[in-house]
mmCIF file of C-alpha atoms in Angstrom:
data_model
loop_
_atom_site.group_PDB
_atom_site.id
_atom_site.type_symbol
_atom_site.label_atom_id
_atom_site.label_comp_id
_atom_site.label_asym_id
_atom_site.label_seq_id
_atom_site.Cartn_x
_atom_site.Cartn_y
_atom_site.Cartn_z
ATOM 1 C CA MET A 94 111.846 215.494 86.874
ATOM 2 C CA ASN A 95 113.483 212.260 84.747
ATOM 3 C CA ILE A 96 110.674 209.807 82.561
ATOM 4 C CA GLN A 97 110.712 207.433 85.305
ATOM 5 C CA GLU A 98 109.176 209.921 87.552
ATOM 6 C CA THR A 99 107.043 211.868 84.560
ATOM 7 C CA TYR A 100 105.711 208.512 84.636
ATOM 8 C CA MET A 101 105.522 208.027 88.278
ATOM 9 C CA GLN A 102 103.678 211.486 88.767
ATOM 10 C CA ARG A 103 101.014 210.357 85.776
ATOM 11 C CA CYS A 104 100.382 207.250 88.194
ATOM 12 C CA ILE A 105 99.917 209.635 91.556
ATOM 13 C CA ASP A 106 97.403 212.034 89.354
ATOM 14 C CA LEU A 107 94.797 209.227 88.461
ATOM 15 C CA ALA A 108 94.776 207.858 91.750
ATOM 16 C CA LEU A 109 93.798 210.335 92.596
ATOM 17 C CA LYS A 110 90.282 210.686 91.138
ATOM 18 C CA GLY A 111 89.392 207.713 93.175
ATOM 19 C CA ALA A 112 89.627 209.591 96.603
ATOM 20 C CA GLY A 113 86.219 209.305 98.782
ATOM 21 C CA SER A 114 86.383 205.954 96.705
ATOM 22 C CA VAL A 115 88.054 202.986 96.892
ATOM 23 C CA ALA A 116 88.367 202.997 101.385
ATOM 24 C CA PRO A 117 89.546 200.780 102.793
ATOM 25 C CA ASN A 118 91.466 200.020 99.560
ATOM 26 C CA PRO A 119 94.012 202.148 98.584
ATOM 27 C CA MET A 120 93.787 204.521 95.671
ATOM 28 C CA VAL A 121 96.414 203.485 92.865
ATOM 29 C CA GLY A 122 97.115 204.267 89.548
ATOM 30 C CA ALA A 123 99.433 202.507 86.380
ATOM 31 C CA VAL A 124 100.468 203.698 82.932
ATOM 32 C CA LEU A 125 101.291 201.346 80.551
ATOM 33 C CA VAL A 126 104.960 203.106 78.640
ATOM 34 C CA TYR A 127 106.267 201.557 75.225
ATOM 35 C CA ASP A 128 108.337 203.390 73.711
ATOM 36 C CA ASN A 129 108.378 206.612 75.783
ATOM 37 C CA ARG A 130 104.457 205.706 74.670
ATOM 38 C CA ILE A 131 102.053 205.434 77.150
ATOM 39 C CA ILE A 132 99.230 202.892 75.587
ATOM 40 C CA GLY A 133 97.347 201.786 78.674
ATOM 41 C CA GLU A 134 96.078 203.912 82.085
ATOM 42 C CA GLY A 135 93.988 203.063 84.480
ATOM 43 C CA TYR A 136 93.023 203.285 88.416
ATOM 44 C CA HIS A 137 91.615 202.007 90.888
ATOM 45 C CA GLU A 138 87.909 203.665 90.670
ATOM 46 C CA LYS A 139 85.958 202.025 93.200
ATOM 47 C CA PHE A 140 86.044 199.607 95.892
ATOM 48 C CA GLY A 141 85.545 195.998 95.417
ATOM 49 C CA GLU A 142 86.170 196.452 92.039
ATOM 50 C CA ALA A 143 88.778 196.018 89.088
ATOM 51 C CA HIS A 144 92.597 197.202 90.060
ATOM 52 C CA ALA A 145 94.817 199.656 88.392
ATOM 53 C CA GLU A 146 96.414 197.443 86.696
ATOM 54 C CA VAL A 147 93.506 195.873 85.584
ATOM 55 C CA ASN A 148 92.251 198.709 84.032
ATOM 56 C CA CYS A 149 95.185 199.970 83.104
ATOM 57 C CA LEU A 150 95.528 196.357 80.398
ATOM 58 C CA LYS A 151 91.930 196.538 79.818
ATOM 59 C CA SER A 152 92.382 200.132 78.773
ATOM 60 C CA VAL A 153 95.198 199.084 75.719
ATOM 61 C CA ALA A 154 93.889 199.438 72.495
ATOM 62 C CA ILE A 155 93.828 196.423 69.500
ATOM 63 C CA GLN A 156 96.527 198.005 67.502
ATOM 64 C CA ASP A 157 98.725 198.105 70.512
ATOM 65 C CA ARG A 158 97.975 194.333 72.339
ATOM 66 C CA GLU A 159 101.152 192.587 71.068
ATOM 67 C CA LEU A 160 103.075 195.728 72.979
ATOM 68 C CA ILE A 161 102.064 194.296 76.137
ATOM 69 C CA ASN A 162 104.885 192.147 76.702
ATOM 70 C CA SER A 163 107.577 194.684 75.580
ATOM 71 C CA ALA A 164 106.083 197.770 77.794
ATOM 72 C CA THR A 165 107.108 198.966 80.784
ATOM 73 C CA LEU A 166 104.556 199.158 83.510
ATOM 74 C CA TYR A 167 104.542 202.026 86.404
ATOM 75 C CA VAL A 168 102.171 201.819 89.712
ATOM 76 C CA SER A 169 101.960 204.166 91.980
ATOM 77 C CA LEU A 170 101.747 201.572 94.911
ATOM 78 C CA GLU A 171 103.069 197.644 94.684
ATOM 79 C CA PRO A 172 100.884 194.879 93.252
ATOM 80 C CA CYS A 173 98.489 192.872 94.688
ATOM 81 C CA ALA A 174 99.556 189.619 95.675
ATOM 82 C CA HIS A 175 96.486 187.905 97.533
ATOM 83 C CA TYR A 176 92.837 187.290 96.855
ATOM 84 C CA GLY A 177 90.338 189.541 97.996
ATOM 85 C CA LYS A 178 87.789 190.933 96.068
ATOM 86 C CA THR A 179 89.975 190.642 92.831
ATOM 87 C CA PRO A 180 92.690 188.073 92.042
ATOM 88 C CA PRO A 181 96.123 189.637 92.681
ATOM 89 C CA CYS A 182 97.345 191.663 89.988
ATOM 90 C CA SER A 183 101.103 190.783 90.625
ATOM 91 C CA GLN A 184 99.993 187.571 89.090
ATOM 92 C CA LEU A 185 98.092 189.497 86.459
ATOM 93 C CA ILE A 186 101.185 191.125 85.831
ATOM 94 C CA ILE A 187 103.236 187.880 85.411
ATOM 95 C CA ASP A 188 100.584 186.697 82.975
ATOM 96 C CA HIS A 189 100.678 189.264 80.661
ATOM 97 C CA LYS A 190 104.226 188.926 80.059
ATOM 98 C CA ILE A 191 105.031 192.413 81.225
ATOM 99 C CA PRO A 192 109.224 192.764 81.670
ATOM 100 C CA LYS A 193 109.421 195.262 83.585
ATOM 101 C CA VAL A 194 107.717 197.119 86.750
ATOM 102 C CA VAL A 195 108.566 200.285 88.389
ATOM 103 C CA ILE A 196 106.831 200.700 91.855
ATOM 104 C CA GLY A 197 106.218 204.160 94.203
ATOM 105 C CA CYS A 198 106.246 202.689 97.198
ATOM 106 C CA SER A 199 105.733 199.522 98.992
ATOM 107 C CA ASP A 200 102.331 198.128 100.114
ATOM 108 C CA PRO A 201 102.357 198.339 104.145
ATOM 109 C CA PHE A 202 99.086 195.493 103.887
ATOM 110 C CA ALA A 203 100.128 192.501 105.178
ATOM 111 C CA LYS A 204 99.097 190.133 102.772
ATOM 112 C CA VAL A 205 101.128 192.342 100.721
ATOM 113 C CA ASN A 206 103.835 194.219 102.339
ATOM 114 C CA GLY A 207 107.068 193.022 99.609
ATOM 115 C CA LYS A 208 105.194 189.925 98.194
ATOM 116 C CA GLY A 209 104.167 191.169 95.384
ATOM 117 C CA ILE A 210 107.604 192.676 94.646
ATOM 118 C CA ALA A 211 108.979 189.663 95.040
ATOM 119 C CA ASN A 212 106.574 187.351 92.594
ATOM 120 C CA LEU A 213 107.633 189.419 90.142
ATOM 121 C CA LYS A 214 111.254 189.373 90.704
ATOM 122 C CA ASP A 215 111.106 185.350 91.162
ATOM 123 C CA VAL A 216 109.859 184.597 87.865
ATOM 124 C CA GLY A 217 112.511 187.606 86.360
ATOM 125 C CA ILE A 218 110.431 190.718 85.625
ATOM 126 C CA GLU A 219 113.000 194.027 86.877
ATOM 127 C CA VAL A 220 111.113 195.197 89.238
ATOM 128 C CA VAL A 221 112.454 199.200 90.641
ATOM 129 C CA THR A 222 111.295 200.472 93.456
ATOM 130 C CA GLY A 223 111.216 204.149 95.368
ATOM 131 C CA VAL A 224 110.254 205.971 92.155
ATOM 132 C CA LEU A 225 108.909 209.057 94.326
ATOM 133 C CA GLU A 226 108.401 207.190 97.174
ATOM 134 C CA GLU A 227 107.410 209.797 99.246
ATOM 135 C CA LYS A 228 104.757 211.497 96.889
ATOM 136 C CA ALA A 229 103.301 207.633 96.733
ATOM 137 C CA LYS A 230 103.109 207.657 100.460
ATOM 138 C CA GLU A 231 101.520 210.595 100.666
ATOM 139 C CA LEU A 232 98.823 209.442 98.429
ATOM 140 C CA ASN A 233 97.563 207.043 100.593
ATOM 141 C CA LYS A 234 99.294 208.610 104.136
ATOM 142 C CA ARG A 235 95.227 207.469 105.295
ATOM 143 C CA PHE A 236 96.335 204.359 103.955
ATOM 144 C CA PHE A 237 99.527 203.597 105.832
ATOM 145 C CA VAL A 238 98.455 205.469 109.359
ATOM 146 C CA PHE A 239 95.715 202.657 109.385
ATOM 147 C CA HIS A 240 97.783 199.429 109.122
ATOM 148 C CA GLN A 241 100.899 201.233 110.251
ATOM 149 C CA GLN A 242 98.878 202.373 113.550
ATOM 150 C CA LYS A 243 96.473 200.157 113.684
ATOM 151 C CA ARG A 244 94.565 203.151 113.665
ATOM 152 C CA PRO A 245 92.332 205.902 111.556
ATOM 153 C CA TYR A 246 94.393 208.663 110.114
ATOM 154 C CA VAL A 247 92.704 211.305 112.263
ATOM 155 C CA ILE A 248 91.805 214.911 110.870
ATOM 156 C CA LEU A 249 90.793 217.508 113.580
ATOM 157 C CA LYS A 250 88.445 220.183 111.726
ATOM 158 C CA TRP A 251 87.545 223.928 113.630
ATOM 159 C CA ALA A 252 86.290 227.379 111.801
ATOM 160 C CA GLU A 253 86.880 230.525 114.328
ATOM 161 C CA THR A 254 86.803 233.613 114.426
ATOM 162 C CA ALA A 255 88.990 235.811 113.744
ATOM 163 C CA ASP A 256 89.574 236.417 117.679
ATOM 164 C CA HIS A 257 89.615 232.879 118.139
ATOM 165 C CA PHE A 258 86.146 231.563 119.232
ATOM 166 C CA ILE A 259 84.984 228.600 117.773
ATOM 167 C CA ALA A 260 81.064 229.732 119.008
ATOM 168 C CA SER A 261 79.339 232.751 120.693
ATOM 169 C CA ASN A 262 78.016 232.701 124.270
ATOM 170 C CA GLN A 263 74.449 233.216 122.717
ATOM 171 C CA SER A 264 72.085 229.996 122.699
ATOM 172 C CA ALA A 265 71.679 230.594 118.608
ATOM 173 C CA ARG A 266 74.590 228.397 116.668
ATOM 174 C CA LEU A 267 77.247 230.982 115.310
ATOM 175 C CA LEU A 268 78.089 230.371 112.059
ATOM 176 C CA ILE A 269 81.573 231.382 110.909
ATOM 177 C CA SER A 270 82.466 229.790 107.539
ATOM 178 C CA ASN A 271 80.895 231.408 104.321
ATOM 179 C CA GLU A 272 78.760 229.595 101.520
ATOM 180 C CA PHE A 273 81.402 228.521 99.400
ATOM 181 C CA THR A 274 83.962 227.294 102.147
ATOM 182 C CA ASN A 275 80.764 225.136 103.258
ATOM 183 C CA ARG A 276 80.768 223.772 100.141
ATOM 184 C CA LEU A 277 84.578 222.391 100.375
ATOM 185 C CA LEU A 278 83.930 221.193 104.059
ATOM 186 C CA HIS A 279 81.364 219.071 102.451
ATOM 187 C CA ARG A 280 83.778 217.134 99.628
ATOM 188 C CA TRP A 281 86.019 217.115 102.914
ATOM 189 C CA ARG A 282 83.662 215.056 104.342
ATOM 190 C CA SER A 283 82.990 213.112 101.305
ATOM 191 C CA GLU A 284 86.748 211.919 101.351
ATOM 192 C CA GLU A 285 86.744 210.512 104.807
ATOM 193 C CA ASP A 286 85.155 207.849 105.884
ATOM 194 C CA GLY A 287 84.313 208.845 109.899
ATOM 195 C CA ILE A 288 83.079 212.219 111.176
ATOM 196 C CA LEU A 289 83.317 212.364 114.853
ATOM 197 C CA VAL A 290 81.675 214.443 117.315
ATOM 198 C CA GLY A 291 81.406 215.119 120.859
ATOM 199 C CA THR A 292 77.401 215.099 123.270
ATOM 200 C CA ILE A 293 77.723 218.892 123.504
ATOM 201 C CA THR A 294 77.791 219.546 119.758
ATOM 202 C CA ALA A 295 75.637 217.135 119.441
ATOM 203 C CA LEU A 296 73.420 218.590 121.731
ATOM 204 C CA LYS A 297 73.734 221.801 120.942
ATOM 205 C CA ASP A 298 73.244 221.848 117.085
ATOM 206 C CA ASP A 299 71.805 218.890 116.329
ATOM 207 C CA PRO A 300 74.568 218.480 113.547
ATOM 208 C CA ALA A 301 72.929 216.120 110.599
ATOM 209 C CA LEU A 302 76.885 215.488 109.442
ATOM 210 C CA THR A 303 76.599 214.594 105.978
ATOM 211 C CA ASN A 304 77.863 215.687 102.687
ATOM 212 C CA ARG A 305 74.340 216.957 101.426
ATOM 213 C CA PHE A 306 76.708 220.232 99.282
ATOM 214 C CA TRP A 307 78.381 217.880 98.060
ATOM 215 C CA LYS A 308 78.577 214.190 95.930
ATOM 216 C CA GLY A 309 79.328 211.092 96.908
ATOM 217 C CA LYS A 310 78.887 208.344 100.003
ATOM 218 C CA ASN A 311 78.154 210.267 103.545
ATOM 219 C CA PRO A 312 80.758 209.277 106.004
ATOM 220 C CA VAL A 313 80.003 206.910 109.188
ATOM 221 C CA ARG A 314 78.865 208.881 112.199
ATOM 222 C CA LEU A 315 80.438 209.274 115.101
ATOM 223 C CA VAL A 316 79.403 210.450 118.358
ATOM 224 C CA ILE A 317 80.397 210.387 121.628
ATOM 225 C CA ASP A 318 77.485 210.422 124.506
ATOM 226 C CA GLN A 319 78.366 208.903 127.421
ATOM 227 C CA HIS A 320 75.029 208.624 128.772
ATOM 228 C CA LEU A 321 72.761 208.730 126.396
ATOM 229 C CA LYS A 322 71.426 211.802 126.529
ATOM 230 C CA ILE A 323 70.831 212.928 122.741
ATOM 231 C CA PRO A 324 66.798 213.106 121.827
ATOM 232 C CA LYS A 325 66.125 210.021 119.601
ATOM 233 C CA GLU A 326 64.447 213.222 117.331
ATOM 234 C CA HIS A 327 68.415 213.629 116.763
ATOM 235 C CA LYS A 328 69.072 214.399 113.405
ATOM 236 C CA LEU A 329 72.198 211.770 113.989
ATOM 237 C CA LEU A 330 69.695 209.256 115.177
ATOM 238 C CA ASP A 331 67.448 209.050 112.038
ATOM 239 C CA ALA A 332 68.834 206.268 110.620
ATOM 240 C CA GLU A 333 69.715 208.183 107.189
ATOM 241 C CA VAL A 334 73.342 207.592 107.675
ATOM 242 C CA THR A 335 74.986 204.701 109.944
ATOM 243 C CA THR A 336 75.908 206.191 112.731
ATOM 244 C CA ILE A 337 77.835 204.743 115.916
ATOM 245 C CA VAL A 338 77.276 206.668 119.560
ATOM 246 C CA PHE A 339 80.438 205.523 121.698
ATOM 247 C CA ASN A 340 78.186 204.692 125.685
ATOM 248 C CA GLN A 341 79.110 203.470 128.420
ATOM 249 C CA SER A 342 75.653 201.787 129.070
ATOM 250 C CA ILE A 343 75.100 198.778 125.840
ATOM 251 C CA THR A 344 76.269 197.976 123.357
ATOM 252 C CA ALA A 345 72.843 196.830 120.670
ATOM 253 C CA SER A 346 72.520 197.707 116.769
ATOM 254 C CA ASP A 347 68.730 199.564 115.465
ATOM 255 C CA THR A 348 68.549 199.729 111.778
ATOM 256 C CA GLN A 349 71.559 201.719 111.192
ATOM 257 C CA VAL A 350 72.566 203.228 114.398
ATOM 258 C CA ILE A 351 74.812 201.052 116.174
ATOM 259 C CA TYR A 352 75.813 201.777 119.797
ATOM 260 C CA ALA A 353 79.326 200.684 121.083
ATOM 261 C CA GLN A 354 79.422 200.373 124.750
ATOM 262 C CA ILE A 355 83.133 202.191 126.388
ATOM 263 C CA ASP A 356 84.941 202.300 129.731
ATOM 264 C CA PHE A 357 84.661 206.024 130.294
ATOM 265 C CA ASN A 358 86.627 205.427 133.699
ATOM 266 C CA GLN A 359 89.773 204.582 130.779
ATOM 267 C CA GLU A 360 90.792 206.850 128.128
ATOM 268 C CA VAL A 361 88.724 207.175 125.701
ATOM 269 C CA LEU A 362 89.880 208.095 122.372
ATOM 270 C CA PRO A 363 91.898 204.864 121.922
ATOM 271 C CA GLN A 364 88.790 202.632 122.996
ATOM 272 C CA VAL A 365 86.803 205.004 119.886
ATOM 273 C CA LEU A 366 89.827 204.453 117.539
ATOM 274 C CA GLU A 367 90.406 200.996 118.705
ATOM 275 C CA ILE A 368 85.954 200.255 117.666
ATOM 276 C CA CYS A 369 87.561 202.353 114.716
ATOM 277 C CA TYR A 370 89.892 200.080 113.127
ATOM 278 C CA GLN A 371 87.408 197.029 113.796
ATOM 279 C CA TYR A 372 84.943 198.516 111.702
ATOM 280 C CA PRO A 373 87.293 199.424 109.621
ATOM 281 C CA LEU A 374 87.141 203.301 109.111
ATOM 282 C CA GLN A 375 90.454 203.996 107.808
ATOM 283 C CA SER A 376 90.275 208.081 108.036
ATOM 284 C CA ILE A 377 87.999 210.186 110.447
ATOM 285 C CA ILE A 378 87.630 213.917 110.445
ATOM 286 C CA VAL A 379 86.813 215.389 113.885
ATOM 287 C CA GLU A 380 84.777 218.476 113.756
ATOM 288 C CA GLY A 381 83.854 219.208 117.774
ATOM 289 C CA GLY A 382 83.528 220.174 119.883
ATOM 290 C CA ALA A 383 86.605 222.171 121.615
ATOM 291 C CA LYS A 384 87.249 220.000 124.293
ATOM 292 C CA LEU A 385 86.756 216.556 122.372
ATOM 293 C CA LEU A 386 89.508 218.731 119.547
ATOM 294 C CA GLN A 387 91.514 219.673 122.330
ATOM 295 C CA SER A 388 91.406 216.056 124.079
ATOM 296 C CA PHE A 389 92.945 214.537 120.624
ATOM 297 C CA ILE A 390 95.314 217.570 120.064
ATOM 298 C CA ASP A 391 96.821 217.317 123.809
ATOM 299 C CA ALA A 392 96.949 213.205 123.275
ATOM 300 C CA GLY A 393 98.609 213.749 120.265
ATOM 301 C CA ILE A 394 96.630 211.160 118.593
ATOM 302 C CA TRP A 395 95.907 213.684 115.526
ATOM 303 C CA ASP A 396 97.704 213.819 112.003
ATOM 304 C CA GLU A 397 96.244 216.602 110.543
ATOM 305 C CA ALA A 398 94.397 219.510 111.313
ATOM 306 C CA ARG A 399 92.488 222.054 109.215
ATOM 307 C CA ILE A 400 91.506 225.655 110.377
ATOM 308 C CA ILE A 401 88.792 228.229 108.506
ATOM 309 C CA GLN A 402 89.027 231.725 110.188
ATOM 310 C CA ASN A 403 86.732 234.185 108.889
ATOM 311 C CA GLU A 404 88.956 237.085 109.133
ATOM 312 C CA THR A 405 85.975 239.469 109.040
ATOM 313 C CA LEU A 406 84.297 238.444 112.474
ATOM 314 C CA THR A 407 84.794 238.954 115.831
ATOM 315 C CA ILE A 408 82.318 238.614 118.583
ATOM 316 C CA GLY A 409 84.808 239.511 121.584
ATOM 317 C CA ALA A 410 83.691 236.670 123.791
ATOM 318 C CA GLY A 411 82.538 232.924 123.478
ATOM 319 C CA LEU A 412 84.301 229.280 123.497
ATOM 320 C CA ALA A 413 87.655 229.403 122.760
ATOM 321 C CA ALA A 414 88.561 227.521 119.557
ATOM 322 C CA PRO A 415 91.145 224.841 120.497
ATOM 323 C CA ILE A 416 95.086 225.772 121.106
ATOM 324 C CA LEU A 417 97.549 223.522 118.479
ATOM 325 C CA LYS A 418 100.811 222.235 119.377
ATOM 326 C CA ASP A 419 103.190 220.148 117.911
ATOM 327 C CA PHE A 420 102.470 220.920 114.281
ATOM 328 C CA GLU A 421 103.707 222.123 110.780
ATOM 329 C CA MET A 422 102.297 224.227 108.451
ATOM 330 C CA GLU A 423 101.265 222.278 105.082
ATOM 331 C CA ASP A 424 98.890 224.474 103.464
ATOM 332 C CA GLU A 425 96.846 227.987 103.418
ATOM 333 C CA PHE A 426 94.769 229.528 101.326
ATOM 334 C CA GLN A 427 91.927 232.141 101.069
ATOM 335 C CA ILE A 428 88.586 231.562 99.875
ATOM 336 C CA ALA A 429 86.943 235.022 100.235
ATOM 337 C CA THR A 430 86.320 236.151 103.630
ATOM 338 C CA ASP A 431 87.940 232.426 104.941
ATOM 339 C CA HIS A 432 90.836 231.490 105.520
ATOM 340 C CA ILE A 433 92.062 228.323 105.539
ATOM 341 C CA SER A 434 95.378 226.791 106.696
ATOM 342 C CA ILE A 435 96.080 222.893 106.407
ATOM 343 C CA PHE A 436 98.771 221.546 109.980
ATOM 344 C CA ARG A 437 100.313 217.993 110.566
ATOM 345 C CA ASN A 438 100.819 217.007 113.554
ATOM 346 C CA SER A 439 105.316 217.541 112.993
ATOM 347 C CA SER A 440 105.662 214.375 115.942
ATOM 348 C CA ILE A 441 104.404 212.261 113.761
ATOM 349 C CA PHE A 442 105.332 212.802 110.886
ATOM 350 C CA ASN A 443 109.658 214.033 111.441
#
């Protein structure tokens, strides 16, 4: 790894600190370097608040501020070029007379997408692009899918027994993952904008779909309930967390419960994802049931799958786990009895 890549990796590491807090904005990290010494660094910490470049420049010590106009700024994503909740960072860089900017990857958002880089070059700032580009894109894979494919990044998640069942034939709910893994699962929830289940899961399990075992925001709850069968007393309709109910009958909003009407005579998933995109939800995690998960797999509309297998639990019969296809392994690890496998959709990413 050369020196530029080393500083860019630091930008990426900083950016990750904003996971779960900045959407629908991207995660961004910035590092200011003078004579091979970091004199400032920062990241985008929370949606609506200062961007990484602003926090980076604010962090520069008083005795080093005179060095800013001779330093190099490293930033994981192209500086913005438009007024949103904050002023454009490209103009901030120009105002501070920073002579050189090294960028991980360009910003796919239409209001930026090359304009930030052009603004810098137009005033004579040296711009280097594409440093650790693939890592920088991977950092904001949700953001890229959302803006390039006009839909949320879709994560499929389920837990299965060693013999590949996700539920038993008994009425009682089958608890598959262990208590340590459950905390990880709730951390995952806190990192996504929405969480989706189908009618049967909502009726049978009465899930809260919150991240109560972890800190951070709860995702928007999403449920497909064609005929509005879910009882009012169920947790999904308790108005504790914003919930969108996809149904065939009504469009209405009652406190934090939103009823979104879709046409069940047409393909359901594109309609659901379009409403999520408009909301906007940059990413969703699909937690069941088996039919809904399989429908995403069969349609090829998924980006990532996270499968938890309890290697010590077998039940012999029950509801079969979904069958993944067109996938490649991204990661795998063990938490006590549970083996966690992370896959990505090879038909999309290759």
